[in-house]
XYZ file of C-alpha atoms in Angstrom:
372
model
C -95.144 -222.737 115.874
C -94.171 -219.394 114.297
C -97.046 -217.690 112.510
C -94.745 -216.274 109.825
C -92.984 -219.424 108.698
C -89.491 -219.727 107.266
C -90.392 -218.416 103.808
C -91.938 -214.988 104.332
C -91.554 -212.881 101.182
C -90.234 -209.322 101.791
C -90.240 -207.825 98.285
C -87.599 -206.659 95.832
C -84.813 -204.053 96.049
C -82.551 -202.664 93.347
C -79.028 -201.908 94.456
C -76.639 -199.988 92.299
C -73.966 -201.497 90.086
C -71.517 -203.640 91.965
C -67.828 -204.213 91.506
C -66.967 -207.224 89.453
C -65.498 -209.832 91.780
C -65.567 -213.562 91.478
C -67.142 -213.370 88.010
C -68.466 -216.443 86.317
C -66.151 -217.623 83.570
C -63.378 -215.148 84.442
C -65.638 -212.105 84.405
C -66.348 -212.176 80.690
C -69.900 -213.276 80.905
C -72.835 -212.416 78.718
C -73.427 -208.737 77.955
C -70.312 -207.213 79.371
C -69.609 -209.664 82.156
C -72.330 -211.454 84.049
C -70.256 -211.754 87.141
C -71.007 -209.007 89.647
C -70.968 -210.299 93.164
C -74.086 -209.913 95.221
C -73.806 -207.544 98.140
C -74.829 -210.268 100.535
C -75.440 -213.410 98.478
C -76.806 -216.302 100.547
C -76.752 -214.667 103.920
C -78.964 -213.100 106.512
C -81.296 -210.352 105.409
C -80.777 -207.156 107.358
C -82.669 -207.158 110.646
C -84.551 -210.314 109.748
C -82.729 -213.271 111.212
C -83.737 -215.337 108.147
C -82.186 -216.018 104.741
C -81.907 -213.840 101.630
C -80.985 -214.443 98.038
C -79.560 -211.553 95.977
C -79.655 -211.863 92.233
C -76.412 -210.635 90.546
C -76.712 -207.407 88.590
C -75.226 -207.088 85.124
C -72.835 -204.285 84.457
C -73.292 -201.687 81.888
C -76.917 -200.724 81.973
C -78.724 -204.059 82.337
C -81.446 -204.530 84.887
C -80.599 -204.795 88.541
C -82.770 -206.649 90.964
C -82.374 -208.003 94.455
C -84.910 -210.600 95.435
C -84.988 -211.450 99.127
C -86.717 -214.386 100.724
C -86.534 -213.824 104.437
C -88.525 -214.577 107.507
C -89.325 -212.246 110.311
C -87.305 -211.881 113.473
C -88.709 -215.040 115.047
C -88.331 -217.393 112.097
C -87.416 -220.862 113.331
C -84.128 -222.345 112.238
C -84.919 -226.013 112.992
C -86.892 -226.964 109.932
C -90.237 -225.348 110.848
C -90.670 -226.535 114.464
C -89.727 -224.454 117.441
C -89.016 -225.618 120.966
C -92.533 -224.842 122.203
C -94.066 -227.036 119.488
C -91.783 -229.920 120.335
C -92.559 -229.540 124.016
C -96.311 -229.385 123.343
C -96.276 -232.442 121.128
C -94.265 -234.343 123.693
C -96.712 -233.307 126.413
C -99.708 -234.477 124.426
C -98.035 -237.780 123.699
C -97.183 -238.326 127.349
C -100.755 -237.517 128.396
C -102.111 -239.994 125.852
C -99.747 -242.692 127.109
C -100.719 -241.920 130.695
C -104.433 -242.177 129.858
C -103.858 -245.459 128.045
C -101.961 -246.851 131.021
C -104.756 -245.837 133.376
C -107.339 -247.554 131.182
C -105.255 -250.712 131.025
C -104.734 -250.751 134.796
C -108.426 -250.131 135.442
C -109.657 -253.054 133.375
C -106.703 -255.267 134.289
C -107.703 -254.892 137.932
C -111.276 -255.868 137.134
C -110.280 -258.939 135.139
C -107.782 -259.989 137.810
C -110.532 -259.805 140.426
C -112.792 -261.803 138.104
C -110.225 -264.590 137.846
C -109.814 -264.661 141.611
C -113.562 -264.968 142.122
C -113.852 -267.672 139.478
C -111.091 -269.894 140.836
C -111.500 -269.236 144.564
C -115.100 -268.214 145.284
C -116.915 -270.020 142.493
C -117.402 -273.665 141.659
C -116.584 -273.014 138.005
C -120.147 -273.711 136.889
C -121.533 -272.131 133.724
C -123.914 -270.111 135.881
C -120.879 -268.103 137.066
C -121.648 -265.897 134.071
C -124.538 -264.480 136.120
C -122.137 -263.572 138.927
C -119.632 -262.208 136.442
C -122.305 -260.002 134.879
C -123.275 -258.717 138.327
C -119.605 -257.969 139.051
C -119.377 -255.922 135.872
C -122.428 -253.890 136.890
C -120.994 -253.259 140.338
C -117.659 -252.292 138.800
C -119.402 -249.844 136.475
C -121.202 -248.062 139.298
C -117.999 -248.051 141.330
C -116.202 -246.301 138.446
C -119.061 -243.806 138.218
C -118.662 -242.923 141.905
C -114.912 -242.458 141.458
C -115.611 -240.120 138.520
C -118.144 -238.105 140.525
C -116.222 -237.730 143.779
C -112.813 -237.060 142.218
C -114.203 -234.565 139.725
C -116.713 -233.033 142.182
C -119.371 -232.988 139.452
C -122.062 -235.125 137.815
C -121.811 -233.817 134.260
C -122.899 -236.310 131.621
C -124.762 -238.573 134.077
C -128.455 -239.322 133.564
C -130.637 -239.109 136.667
C -133.270 -241.281 135.007
C -130.843 -244.117 134.343
C -129.808 -244.045 137.998
C -133.462 -244.090 139.069
C -134.193 -247.111 136.890
C -131.135 -249.023 138.078
C -132.092 -248.258 141.664
C -135.439 -249.965 141.016
C -133.657 -252.873 139.298
C -131.401 -253.615 142.271
C -134.147 -253.206 144.876
C -136.487 -255.564 143.024
C -133.792 -258.168 142.362
C -132.571 -258.149 145.958
C -136.118 -258.478 147.270
C -136.379 -261.692 145.267
C -132.995 -263.361 145.814
C -132.860 -262.660 149.573
C -136.115 -264.545 150.097
C -135.834 -267.363 147.544
C -133.149 -269.232 145.614
C -134.869 -269.894 142.282
C -132.929 -267.258 140.308
C -129.502 -267.592 141.933
C -126.378 -268.969 140.200
C -125.989 -272.710 140.678
C -122.361 -272.548 141.850
C -121.229 -271.522 145.324
C -121.056 -267.852 144.313
C -124.840 -267.991 144.634
C -124.549 -268.789 148.361
C -123.602 -265.262 149.433
C -121.308 -263.531 146.928
C -124.007 -262.786 144.365
C -126.145 -261.163 147.079
C -123.206 -259.049 148.259
C -122.356 -257.885 144.739
C -125.944 -256.814 144.061
C -126.126 -255.035 147.421
C -122.892 -253.117 146.770
C -124.175 -252.151 143.321
C -127.326 -250.769 144.977
C -125.183 -248.774 147.439
C -123.088 -247.324 144.601
C -126.246 -246.414 142.706
C -127.736 -244.709 145.755
C -124.506 -242.773 146.273
C -124.533 -241.544 142.679
C -128.205 -240.591 142.976
C -127.446 -238.584 146.112
C -124.751 -236.657 144.254
C -127.052 -235.861 141.315
C -129.996 -234.625 143.381
C -128.027 -233.208 146.299
C -124.278 -232.877 146.777
C -123.318 -231.855 143.217
C -126.722 -230.896 141.882
C -125.397 -227.635 140.413
C -123.371 -229.587 137.829
C -126.253 -231.835 136.745
C -127.056 -231.227 133.062
C -130.840 -231.300 133.236
C -131.198 -229.705 129.797
C -129.654 -232.811 128.210
C -131.390 -235.404 130.401
C -134.787 -234.959 128.754
C -135.895 -238.498 127.984
C -139.647 -238.993 128.415
C -140.380 -235.552 129.833
C -143.862 -235.202 128.365
C -146.775 -234.393 130.678
C -144.751 -235.431 133.731
C -142.835 -233.397 136.338
C -139.189 -232.614 135.480
C -136.963 -235.602 136.131
C -139.844 -238.111 136.070
C -139.510 -239.223 132.454
C -138.377 -242.701 133.549
C -142.019 -243.476 134.328
C -142.594 -244.104 130.609
C -140.263 -247.076 130.868
C -140.937 -248.251 134.412
C -144.739 -248.523 134.243
C -145.222 -250.412 130.933
C -142.452 -252.857 131.812
C -144.006 -253.457 135.230
C -147.293 -254.353 133.551
C -145.463 -256.729 131.200
C -143.711 -258.411 134.152
C -147.034 -258.861 135.964
C -148.587 -260.524 132.941
C -145.623 -262.611 131.770
C -143.142 -263.981 134.304
C -141.489 -267.310 135.146
C -142.413 -269.341 138.207
C -139.104 -270.606 139.630
C -139.862 -269.365 143.149
C -143.534 -270.359 143.101
C -144.273 -267.003 144.721
C -146.001 -264.269 142.737
C -144.286 -261.279 144.365
C -140.829 -262.862 144.254
C -141.211 -264.040 140.656
C -142.619 -260.683 139.588
C -139.798 -258.750 141.320
C -137.033 -260.756 139.633
C -138.718 -260.597 136.231
C -139.323 -256.876 136.531
C -135.635 -256.332 137.321
C -134.631 -258.451 134.306
C -136.923 -256.649 131.858
C -136.307 -253.168 133.248
C -132.524 -253.458 133.165
C -132.699 -253.889 129.404
C -134.214 -250.404 129.121
C -132.461 -248.664 132.020
C -129.586 -247.337 129.891
C -131.867 -245.747 127.296
C -132.051 -242.348 129.093
C -128.252 -242.278 129.382
C -127.805 -243.026 125.683
C -130.444 -240.406 124.871
C -128.510 -237.892 126.958
C -125.351 -238.626 124.987
C -127.227 -237.740 121.804
C -128.415 -234.430 123.211
C -124.867 -233.253 123.876
C -123.807 -231.108 120.939
C -120.108 -231.956 121.059
C -120.616 -235.727 121.182
C -117.686 -235.992 123.610
C -118.209 -238.433 126.502
C -116.029 -238.226 129.591
C -113.779 -241.263 129.784
C -114.933 -242.404 133.228
C -118.572 -242.083 132.165
C -117.743 -244.186 129.108
C -116.171 -246.845 131.355
C -119.358 -246.849 133.444
C -121.659 -247.373 130.473
C -119.395 -249.963 128.866
C -119.202 -251.970 132.097
C -123.009 -252.117 132.267
C -123.171 -253.206 128.642
C -120.455 -255.807 129.168
C -122.391 -257.212 132.110
C -125.466 -257.625 129.949
C -123.388 -259.325 127.266
C -122.293 -261.908 129.849
C -125.871 -262.457 130.979
C -126.976 -262.820 127.372
C -124.363 -265.570 126.907
C -125.882 -267.379 129.894
C -129.573 -266.968 129.157
C -129.334 -267.751 125.459
C -128.521 -271.313 126.567
C -130.724 -271.351 129.664
C -133.862 -269.455 128.606
C -135.928 -272.677 128.723
C -135.667 -272.629 132.531
C -137.649 -269.372 132.643
C -141.012 -271.050 132.126
C -144.339 -269.863 133.467
C -146.587 -271.822 135.800
C -148.382 -273.144 132.720
C -145.109 -274.361 131.164
C -144.834 -271.559 128.586
C -141.318 -270.556 127.542
C -142.486 -267.042 126.648
C -140.832 -265.397 129.714
C -137.485 -266.846 128.625
C -137.948 -265.626 125.061
C -138.774 -262.117 126.269
C -135.791 -262.054 128.616
C -133.354 -263.042 125.874
C -134.917 -260.693 123.331
C -134.825 -257.741 125.739
C -131.115 -258.236 126.412
C -130.417 -258.641 122.704
C -132.289 -255.406 121.931
C -130.262 -253.524 124.509
C -126.994 -254.773 123.038
C -128.093 -253.745 119.546
C -128.853 -250.229 120.790
C -125.333 -250.051 122.204
C -123.434 -251.291 119.141
C -122.293 -247.821 118.062
C -121.227 -247.008 121.603
C -119.175 -250.207 121.825
C -117.444 -249.379 118.550
C -116.474 -245.808 119.478
C -115.465 -246.932 122.959
C -113.074 -249.427 121.368
C -111.566 -246.685 119.178
C -111.133 -244.374 122.164
C -109.372 -247.066 124.201
C -107.189 -248.111 121.274
C -106.025 -244.559 120.492
C -106.077 -243.222 124.083
C -108.343 -240.373 122.987
C -111.657 -239.000 124.314
C -114.751 -240.940 123.271
C -116.559 -238.946 120.588
C -119.962 -240.157 119.400
C -121.467 -239.200 116.039
C -124.549 -236.996 115.844
C -127.954 -238.543 115.232
C -131.282 -236.885 114.637
C -133.514 -239.677 115.887
C -133.337 -242.024 118.806
C -131.707 -244.897 116.948
C -128.346 -246.041 118.139
C -125.832 -243.906 119.935
């Protein structure tokens, strides 16, 4: 858009007396004929390319004044918008529409695959929610790998969150490959659930490799500072992993009747509720508050998976009883998932706004840990 605008003021000039032509009221106006024609009237100002207005000058010794309102040489003539502005606005609109279409296609593909699994590979049991939640996790880590390998960078990704999720998948797989106590009841628990968890572990390992190796130069270590107190750099996740491991040892269900298997599954359940905390903390450390769209899809998919699992366990928590019959493990499992979802409420809200408006996800600034 022109920096001068269509109404640049260029001052006043005083031409001499003009010949009386086209006078108002037959040339016998006030004070000797207020009817002198303007030299240019409503026309282009000299060398300006804009518009000028020339006040008529009275004859016979009155005042003479020419007042010109004109723009500079590049003043637009289309109401204030030039061709470049129109082209830029059209480009931005087309990019926004393209981004919206990509988001719709991305999630439409996921939901289509979910329907296929439900009707073809599942028995339609309520426990399919466990498989669905696992699919959402796998989808999230798949999106993260697409973001990393297409962009050739790992900006905005927390190493500690990847470390914690790596532990989650290893512990869960070590339990469900050996025993069936924590598998979905429908036929997706025969093999599909195992495959989904294994693929999620592979995607997590791939992302970890990129952060510590392939694209290490783009890793934002200055922002990924959760828990880095009296520990080596990058080891802050220990402040979550160790206390939760102790909790899982002390309080766990007994569905497999095997201490190591029951502990491994419980540890994965408890730890997953805290695994996203370093990633959310990293979002807060970023001064701009802008989250890359693919990273936002990744985090939302993990949160959506936990929402599905919460819907299952809130009705099934009583099955997570200890060897003594206590329901405390089930209460802790449900509460831990609920706490994670509460911590993500702000993120869910701003993610919804970003998807609705096809704009980047921008998070507000917070001073404390709180919610993102």
